CSV table of C-alpha atoms in Angstrom, one decimal:
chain,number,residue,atom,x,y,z
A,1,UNK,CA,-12.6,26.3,20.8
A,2,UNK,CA,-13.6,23.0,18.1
A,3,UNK,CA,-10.9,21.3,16.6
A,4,UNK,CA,-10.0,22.6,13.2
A,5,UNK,CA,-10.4,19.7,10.6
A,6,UNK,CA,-8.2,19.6,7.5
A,7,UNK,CA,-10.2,17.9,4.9
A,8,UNK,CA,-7.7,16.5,2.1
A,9,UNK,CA,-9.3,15.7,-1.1
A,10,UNK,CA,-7.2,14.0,-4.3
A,11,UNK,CA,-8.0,14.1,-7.6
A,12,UNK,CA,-6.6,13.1,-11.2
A,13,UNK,CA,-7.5,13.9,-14.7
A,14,UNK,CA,-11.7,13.9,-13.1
A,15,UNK,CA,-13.0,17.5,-12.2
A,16,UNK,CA,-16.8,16.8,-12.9
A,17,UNK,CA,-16.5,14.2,-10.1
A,18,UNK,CA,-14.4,16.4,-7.8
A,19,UNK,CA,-17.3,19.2,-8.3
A,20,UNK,CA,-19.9,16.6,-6.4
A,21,UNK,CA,-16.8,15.4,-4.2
A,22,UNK,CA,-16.0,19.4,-3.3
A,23,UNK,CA,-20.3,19.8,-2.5
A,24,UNK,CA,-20.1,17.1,-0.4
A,25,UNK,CA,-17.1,19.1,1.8
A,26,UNK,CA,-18.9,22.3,1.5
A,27,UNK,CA,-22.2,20.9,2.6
A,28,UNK,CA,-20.9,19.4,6.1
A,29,UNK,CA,-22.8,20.6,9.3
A,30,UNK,CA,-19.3,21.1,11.0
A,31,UNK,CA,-18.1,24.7,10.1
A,32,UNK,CA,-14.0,24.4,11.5
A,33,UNK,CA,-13.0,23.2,8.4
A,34,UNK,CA,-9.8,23.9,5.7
A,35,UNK,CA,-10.1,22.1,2.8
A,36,UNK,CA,-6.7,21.4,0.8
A,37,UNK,CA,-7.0,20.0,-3.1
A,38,UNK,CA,-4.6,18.2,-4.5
A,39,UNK,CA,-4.0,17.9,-7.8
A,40,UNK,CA,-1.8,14.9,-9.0
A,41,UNK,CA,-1.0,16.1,-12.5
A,42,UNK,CA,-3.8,16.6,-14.2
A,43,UNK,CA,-4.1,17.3,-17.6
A,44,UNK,CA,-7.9,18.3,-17.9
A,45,UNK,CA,-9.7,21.5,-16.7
A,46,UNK,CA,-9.6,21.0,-12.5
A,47,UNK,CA,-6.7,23.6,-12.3
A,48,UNK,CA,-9.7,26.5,-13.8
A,49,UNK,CA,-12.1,25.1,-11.5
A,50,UNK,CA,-9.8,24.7,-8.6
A,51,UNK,CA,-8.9,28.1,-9.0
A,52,UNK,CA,-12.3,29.7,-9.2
A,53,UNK,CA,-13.1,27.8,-5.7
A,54,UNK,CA,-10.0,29.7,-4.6
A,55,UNK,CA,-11.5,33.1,-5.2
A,56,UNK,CA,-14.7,32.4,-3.0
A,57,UNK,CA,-13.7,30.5,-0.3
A,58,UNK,CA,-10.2,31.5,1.8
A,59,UNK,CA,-10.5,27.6,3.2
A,60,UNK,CA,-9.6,26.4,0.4
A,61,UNK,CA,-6.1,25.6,-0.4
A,62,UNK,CA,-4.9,24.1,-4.2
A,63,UNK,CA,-1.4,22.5,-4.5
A,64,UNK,CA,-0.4,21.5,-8.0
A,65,UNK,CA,1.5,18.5,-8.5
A,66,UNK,CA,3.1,19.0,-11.9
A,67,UNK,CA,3.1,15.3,-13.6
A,68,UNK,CA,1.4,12.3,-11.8
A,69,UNK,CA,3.1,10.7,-8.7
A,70,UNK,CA,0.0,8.8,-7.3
A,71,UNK,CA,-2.5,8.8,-5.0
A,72,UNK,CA,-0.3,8.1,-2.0
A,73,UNK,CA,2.3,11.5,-3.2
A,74,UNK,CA,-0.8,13.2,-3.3
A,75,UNK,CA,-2.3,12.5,0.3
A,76,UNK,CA,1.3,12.5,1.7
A,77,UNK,CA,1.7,16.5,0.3
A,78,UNK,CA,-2.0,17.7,1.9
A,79,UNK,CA,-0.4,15.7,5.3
A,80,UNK,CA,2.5,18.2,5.0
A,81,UNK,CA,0.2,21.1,4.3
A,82,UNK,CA,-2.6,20.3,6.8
A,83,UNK,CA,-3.0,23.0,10.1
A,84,UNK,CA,-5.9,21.0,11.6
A,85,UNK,CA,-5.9,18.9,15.0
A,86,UNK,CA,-7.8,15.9,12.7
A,87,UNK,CA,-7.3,15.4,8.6
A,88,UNK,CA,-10.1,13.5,6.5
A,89,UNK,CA,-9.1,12.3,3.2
A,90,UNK,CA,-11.7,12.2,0.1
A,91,UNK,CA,-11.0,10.5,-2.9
A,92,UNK,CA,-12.3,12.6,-5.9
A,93,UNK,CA,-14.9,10.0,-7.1
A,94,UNK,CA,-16.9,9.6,-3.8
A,95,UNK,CA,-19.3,12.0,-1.4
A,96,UNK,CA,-19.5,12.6,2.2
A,97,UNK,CA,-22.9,12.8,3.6
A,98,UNK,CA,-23.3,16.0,5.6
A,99,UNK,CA,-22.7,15.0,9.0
A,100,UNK,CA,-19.6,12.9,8.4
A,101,UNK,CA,-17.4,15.3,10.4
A,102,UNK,CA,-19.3,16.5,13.1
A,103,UNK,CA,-19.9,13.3,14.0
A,104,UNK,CA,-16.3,11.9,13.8
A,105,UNK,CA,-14.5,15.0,15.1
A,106,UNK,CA,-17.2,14.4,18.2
A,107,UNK,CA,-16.2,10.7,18.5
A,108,UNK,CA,-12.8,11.7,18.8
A,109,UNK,CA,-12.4,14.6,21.0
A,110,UNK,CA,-15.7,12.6,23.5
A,111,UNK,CA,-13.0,9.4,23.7
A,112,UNK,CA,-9.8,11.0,23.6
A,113,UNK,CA,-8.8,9.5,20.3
A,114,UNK,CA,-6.2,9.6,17.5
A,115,UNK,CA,-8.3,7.7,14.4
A,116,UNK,CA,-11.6,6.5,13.5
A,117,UNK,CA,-13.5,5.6,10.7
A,118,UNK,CA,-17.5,5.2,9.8
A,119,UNK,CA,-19.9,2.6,7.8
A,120,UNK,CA,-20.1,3.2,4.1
A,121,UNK,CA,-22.5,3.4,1.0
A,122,UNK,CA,-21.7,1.4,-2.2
A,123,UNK,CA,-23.8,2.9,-4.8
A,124,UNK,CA,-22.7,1.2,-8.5
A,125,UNK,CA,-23.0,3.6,-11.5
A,126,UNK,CA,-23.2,2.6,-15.3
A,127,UNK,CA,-21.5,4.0,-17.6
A,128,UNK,CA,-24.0,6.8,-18.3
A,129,UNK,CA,-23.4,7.9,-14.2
A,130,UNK,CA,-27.3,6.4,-13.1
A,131,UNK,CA,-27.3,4.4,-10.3
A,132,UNK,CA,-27.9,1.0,-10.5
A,133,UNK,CA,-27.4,-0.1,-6.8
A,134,UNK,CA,-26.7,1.1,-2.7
A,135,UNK,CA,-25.6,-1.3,-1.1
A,136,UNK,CA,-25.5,0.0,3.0
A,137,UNK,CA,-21.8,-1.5,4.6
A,138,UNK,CA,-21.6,-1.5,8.4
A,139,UNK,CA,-19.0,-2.9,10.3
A,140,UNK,CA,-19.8,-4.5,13.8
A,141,UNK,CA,-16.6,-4.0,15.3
A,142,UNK,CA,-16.5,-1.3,18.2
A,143,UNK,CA,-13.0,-1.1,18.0
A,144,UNK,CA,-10.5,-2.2,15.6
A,145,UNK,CA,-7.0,-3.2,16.7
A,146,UNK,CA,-3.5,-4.5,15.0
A,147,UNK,CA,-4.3,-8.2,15.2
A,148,UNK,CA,-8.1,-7.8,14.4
A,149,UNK,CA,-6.6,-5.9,11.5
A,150,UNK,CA,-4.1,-8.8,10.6
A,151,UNK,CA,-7.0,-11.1,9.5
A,152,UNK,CA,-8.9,-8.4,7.1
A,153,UNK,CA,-8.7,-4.7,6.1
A,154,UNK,CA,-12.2,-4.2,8.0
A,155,UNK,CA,-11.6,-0.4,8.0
A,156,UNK,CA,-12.0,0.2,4.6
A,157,UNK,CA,-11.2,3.3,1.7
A,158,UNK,CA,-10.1,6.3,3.1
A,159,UNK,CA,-13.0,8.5,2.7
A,160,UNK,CA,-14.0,6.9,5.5
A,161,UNK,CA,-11.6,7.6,7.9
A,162,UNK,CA,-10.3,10.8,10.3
A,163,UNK,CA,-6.7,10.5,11.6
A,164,UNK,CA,-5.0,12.9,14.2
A,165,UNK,CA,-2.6,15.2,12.7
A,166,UNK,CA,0.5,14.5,14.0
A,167,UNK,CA,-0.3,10.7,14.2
A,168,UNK,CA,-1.0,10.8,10.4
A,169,UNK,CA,2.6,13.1,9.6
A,170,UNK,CA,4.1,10.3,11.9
A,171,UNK,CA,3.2,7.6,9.7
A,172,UNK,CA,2.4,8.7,6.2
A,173,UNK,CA,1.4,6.9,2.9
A,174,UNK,CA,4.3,4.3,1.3
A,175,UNK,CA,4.6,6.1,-1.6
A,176,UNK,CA,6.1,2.6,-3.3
A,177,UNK,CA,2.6,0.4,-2.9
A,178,UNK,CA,0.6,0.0,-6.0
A,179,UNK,CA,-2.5,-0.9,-4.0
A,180,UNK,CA,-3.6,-1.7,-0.6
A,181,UNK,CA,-1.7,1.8,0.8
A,182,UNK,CA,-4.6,2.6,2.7
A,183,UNK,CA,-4.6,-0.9,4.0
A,184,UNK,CA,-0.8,-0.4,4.9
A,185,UNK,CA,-1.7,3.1,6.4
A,186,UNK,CA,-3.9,1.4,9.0
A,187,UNK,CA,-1.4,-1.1,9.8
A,188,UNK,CA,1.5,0.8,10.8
A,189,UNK,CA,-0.9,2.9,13.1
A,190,UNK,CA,-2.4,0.5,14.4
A,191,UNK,CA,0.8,-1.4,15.1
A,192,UNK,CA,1.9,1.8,17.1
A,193,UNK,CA,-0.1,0.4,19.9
A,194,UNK,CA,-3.3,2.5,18.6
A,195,UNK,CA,-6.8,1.7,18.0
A,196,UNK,CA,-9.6,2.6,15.6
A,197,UNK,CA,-12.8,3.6,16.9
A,198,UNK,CA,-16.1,3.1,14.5
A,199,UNK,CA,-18.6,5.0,14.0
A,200,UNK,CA,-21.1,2.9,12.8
A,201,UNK,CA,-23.0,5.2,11.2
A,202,UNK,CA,-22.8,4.9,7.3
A,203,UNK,CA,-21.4,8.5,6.3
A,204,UNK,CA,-19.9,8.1,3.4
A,205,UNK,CA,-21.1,7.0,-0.7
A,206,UNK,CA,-18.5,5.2,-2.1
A,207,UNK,CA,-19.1,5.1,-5.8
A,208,UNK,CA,-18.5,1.8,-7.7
A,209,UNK,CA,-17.9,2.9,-11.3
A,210,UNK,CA,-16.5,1.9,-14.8
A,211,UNK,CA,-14.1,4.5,-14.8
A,212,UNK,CA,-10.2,4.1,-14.1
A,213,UNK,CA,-9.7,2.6,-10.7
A,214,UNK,CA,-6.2,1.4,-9.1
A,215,UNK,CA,-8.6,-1.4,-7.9
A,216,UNK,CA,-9.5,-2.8,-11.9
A,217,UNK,CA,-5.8,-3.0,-12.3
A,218,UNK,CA,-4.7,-6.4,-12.1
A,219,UNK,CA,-1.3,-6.2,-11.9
A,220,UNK,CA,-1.2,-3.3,-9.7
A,221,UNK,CA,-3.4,-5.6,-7.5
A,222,UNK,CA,-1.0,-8.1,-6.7
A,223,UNK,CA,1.9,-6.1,-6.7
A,224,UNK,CA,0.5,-4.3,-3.9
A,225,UNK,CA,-1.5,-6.8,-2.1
A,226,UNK,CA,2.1,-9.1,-2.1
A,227,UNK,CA,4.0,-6.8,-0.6
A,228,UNK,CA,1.7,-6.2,2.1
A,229,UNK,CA,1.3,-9.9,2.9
A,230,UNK,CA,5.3,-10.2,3.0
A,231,UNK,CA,5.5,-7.0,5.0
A,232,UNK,CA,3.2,-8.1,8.1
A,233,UNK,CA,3.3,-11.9,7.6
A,234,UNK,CA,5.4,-12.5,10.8
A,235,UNK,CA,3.1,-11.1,12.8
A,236,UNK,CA,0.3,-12.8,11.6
A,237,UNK,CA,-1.5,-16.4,13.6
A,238,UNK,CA,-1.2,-19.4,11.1
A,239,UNK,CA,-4.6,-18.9,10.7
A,240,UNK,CA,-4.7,-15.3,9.4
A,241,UNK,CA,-1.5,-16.1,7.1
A,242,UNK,CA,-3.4,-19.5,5.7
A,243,UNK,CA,-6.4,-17.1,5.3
A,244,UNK,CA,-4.4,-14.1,3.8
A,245,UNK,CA,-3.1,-16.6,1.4
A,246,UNK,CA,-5.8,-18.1,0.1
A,247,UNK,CA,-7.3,-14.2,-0.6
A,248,UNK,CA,-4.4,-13.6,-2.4
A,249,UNK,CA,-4.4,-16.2,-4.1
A,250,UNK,CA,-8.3,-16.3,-5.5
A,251,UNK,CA,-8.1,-12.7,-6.4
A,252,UNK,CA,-4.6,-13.8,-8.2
A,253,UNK,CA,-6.8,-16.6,-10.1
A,254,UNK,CA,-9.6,-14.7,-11.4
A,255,UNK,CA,-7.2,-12.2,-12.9
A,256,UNK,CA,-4.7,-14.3,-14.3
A,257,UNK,CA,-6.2,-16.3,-17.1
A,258,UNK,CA,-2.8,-18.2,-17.0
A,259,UNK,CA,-3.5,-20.1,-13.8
A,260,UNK,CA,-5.0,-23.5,-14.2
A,261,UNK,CA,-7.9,-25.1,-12.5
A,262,UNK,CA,-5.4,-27.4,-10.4
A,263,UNK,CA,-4.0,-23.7,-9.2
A,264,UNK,CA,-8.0,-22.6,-8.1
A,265,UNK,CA,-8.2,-26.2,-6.3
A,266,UNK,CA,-4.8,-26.2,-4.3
A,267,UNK,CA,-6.2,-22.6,-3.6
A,268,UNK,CA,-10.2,-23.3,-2.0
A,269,UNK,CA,-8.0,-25.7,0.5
A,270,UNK,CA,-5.5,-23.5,1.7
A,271,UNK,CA,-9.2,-22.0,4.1
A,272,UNK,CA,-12.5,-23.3,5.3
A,273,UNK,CA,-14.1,-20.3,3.4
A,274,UNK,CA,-17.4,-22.2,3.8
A,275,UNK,CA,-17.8,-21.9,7.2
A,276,UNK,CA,-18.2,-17.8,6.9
A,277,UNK,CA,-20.7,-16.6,4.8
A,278,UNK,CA,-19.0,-13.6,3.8
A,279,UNK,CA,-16.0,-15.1,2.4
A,280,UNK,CA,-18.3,-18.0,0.9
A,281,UNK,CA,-20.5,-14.7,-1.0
A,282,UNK,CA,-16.8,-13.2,-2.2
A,283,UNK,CA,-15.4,-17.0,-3.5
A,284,UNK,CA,-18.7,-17.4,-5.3
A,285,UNK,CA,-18.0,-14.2,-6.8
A,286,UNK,CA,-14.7,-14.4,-7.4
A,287,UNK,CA,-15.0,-17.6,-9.3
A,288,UNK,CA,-17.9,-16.2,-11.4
A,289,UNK,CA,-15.5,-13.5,-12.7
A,290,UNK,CA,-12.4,-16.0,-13.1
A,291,UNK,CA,-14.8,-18.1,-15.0
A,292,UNK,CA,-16.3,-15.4,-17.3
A,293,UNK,CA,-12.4,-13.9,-17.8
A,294,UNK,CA,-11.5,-17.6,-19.4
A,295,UNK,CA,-14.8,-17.4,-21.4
A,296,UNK,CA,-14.3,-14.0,-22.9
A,297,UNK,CA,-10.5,-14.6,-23.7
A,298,UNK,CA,-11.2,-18.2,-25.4
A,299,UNK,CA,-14.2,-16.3,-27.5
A,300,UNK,CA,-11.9,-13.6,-28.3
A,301,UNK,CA,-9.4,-16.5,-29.6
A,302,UNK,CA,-11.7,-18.4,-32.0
A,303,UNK,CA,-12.8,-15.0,-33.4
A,304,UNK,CA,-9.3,-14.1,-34.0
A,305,UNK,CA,-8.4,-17.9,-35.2
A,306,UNK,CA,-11.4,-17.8,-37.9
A,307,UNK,CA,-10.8,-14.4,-38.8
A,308,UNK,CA,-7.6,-15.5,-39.9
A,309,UNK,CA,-9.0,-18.8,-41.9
A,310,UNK,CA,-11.7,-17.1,-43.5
């Protein structure tokens, strides 16, 4: 008999983009599936749609959460809720490609394994929903452990993941992290002795949008990202904390108009970046945006100065 999959999908305030979310689910090659909702308080029309899916498929479970708790309340309730041997979690904003859980479910039961993830799409949207980019991500890593894991969240969001049951109830989301939960969720399984096995092939689109994201939120940022770093810091090499650091502290820089240039220099030494070329392509970046942040708040001062003179 195949393993039954419980596919857990979140959502907030966004049911036109749960619709092509809840297609993607429907669409998968492997049948074994129930699929649980989650609704994290939201004050648009997914409860009617949610409850129309009910009527025509008797996989599908809906559980209400009455005001907003977060995504990591949300994932942690369809954990509780879940009868299958394997979960997979969707966000509401992105699309599994059809065989995304036949071919993880078959990775896992062909190795004997608890959790595994796969290689991703980017695709960028405009705010008109067009697509402006893809952008294929594929990790190179056959196998992901704790300390490989220490250096860089190499994993990924968790659309892209599938997670034993029991390991997942074991471990669970910290409901207290503004950001980098999934990150944390690896972490403590991983630091259970465990291992993640990828699947390199890219089976998930990941959409890159202007719409709300935990991820544009500055101070959510940090607040999360610190408290990881502090968190797993002891077990970290000196040079995973010096380059955990200096990522912390670049993405701290280009959102927080208030540190100096003296702050961004201190910050490029802390890590010889240059030698990778991936962390050379992100400083590039990140600078780029820090730069253009300064610009746009110093043009929205003079307007604002000679609006008041004139």
């Amino acid at each position: 008999m195949k393993a039954l999959v419980s596919c857990i999908i979140t959502t907030h305030n966004r049911a036109e983009l749960l619709k092509k979310a809840m297609a993607s689910v429907m669409a998968q090659t492997y049948p074994h599936l129930e699929i649980i909702i989650v609704d994290d308080g939201s004050k648009d029309h997914t409860e009617e749609v949610c409850r129309a899916w009910l009527k025509q498929d008797q996989r599908i479970h809906y559980i209400q959460v009455p005001y907003a708790q977060g995504a990591n309340h949300a994932r942690n309730l369809g954990i509780q809720r879940a009868n299958g041997k394997y979960i997979a979690f969707l966000d509401d904003d992105d699309q599994w490609l059809p065989d995304k859980i036949q071919a993880q479910t078959q990775t896992l039961e062909q190795n004997k394994g608890l959790f595994c993830f796969c290689s991703k799409v980017l695709v960028y949207v405009d705010r008109e929903d067009k697509v402006t980019r893809r952008k294929v991500s594929v990790e190179s890593r056959e196998l992901v452990f704790y300390e490989d894991l220490l250096t860089y969240n190499w994993i990924g969001e968790t659309s892209k993941i599938m997670v034993q049951t029991q390991l997942a109830r074991t471990v669970m989301f910290d409901e207290q992290l503004t950001s980098a939960q999934d990150y944390d969720f690896y972490l403590r399984i991983l630091q259970r002795g465990h291992h993640a096995i990828n699947v390199k092939e890219p089976l998930v689109h990941i959409y890159i949008h202007p719409g709300p994201r935990i991820s544009t939120s500055a101070k959510k940022k940090f607040q999360g990202q610190r408290r990881v770093l502090i968190k797993y810091y002891k077990d970290m090499s000196q040079e995973q904390k010096k380059r955990q650091l200096h990522h912390y502290r670049m993405m701290e820089w280009s959102k927080n108009p208030n540190r100096n240039t003296l702050f961004l220099k201190k910050t490029l030494t802390l890590y010889p970046w240059w030698r990778n070329f991936t962390l050379l392509k992100r400083n590039v970046r990140t600078i780029l945006l820090g730069f253009r942040l300064r610009r746009q708040l110093r043009s929205e001062a003079l307007n604002k100065e000679y609006k008041g003179t004139a």
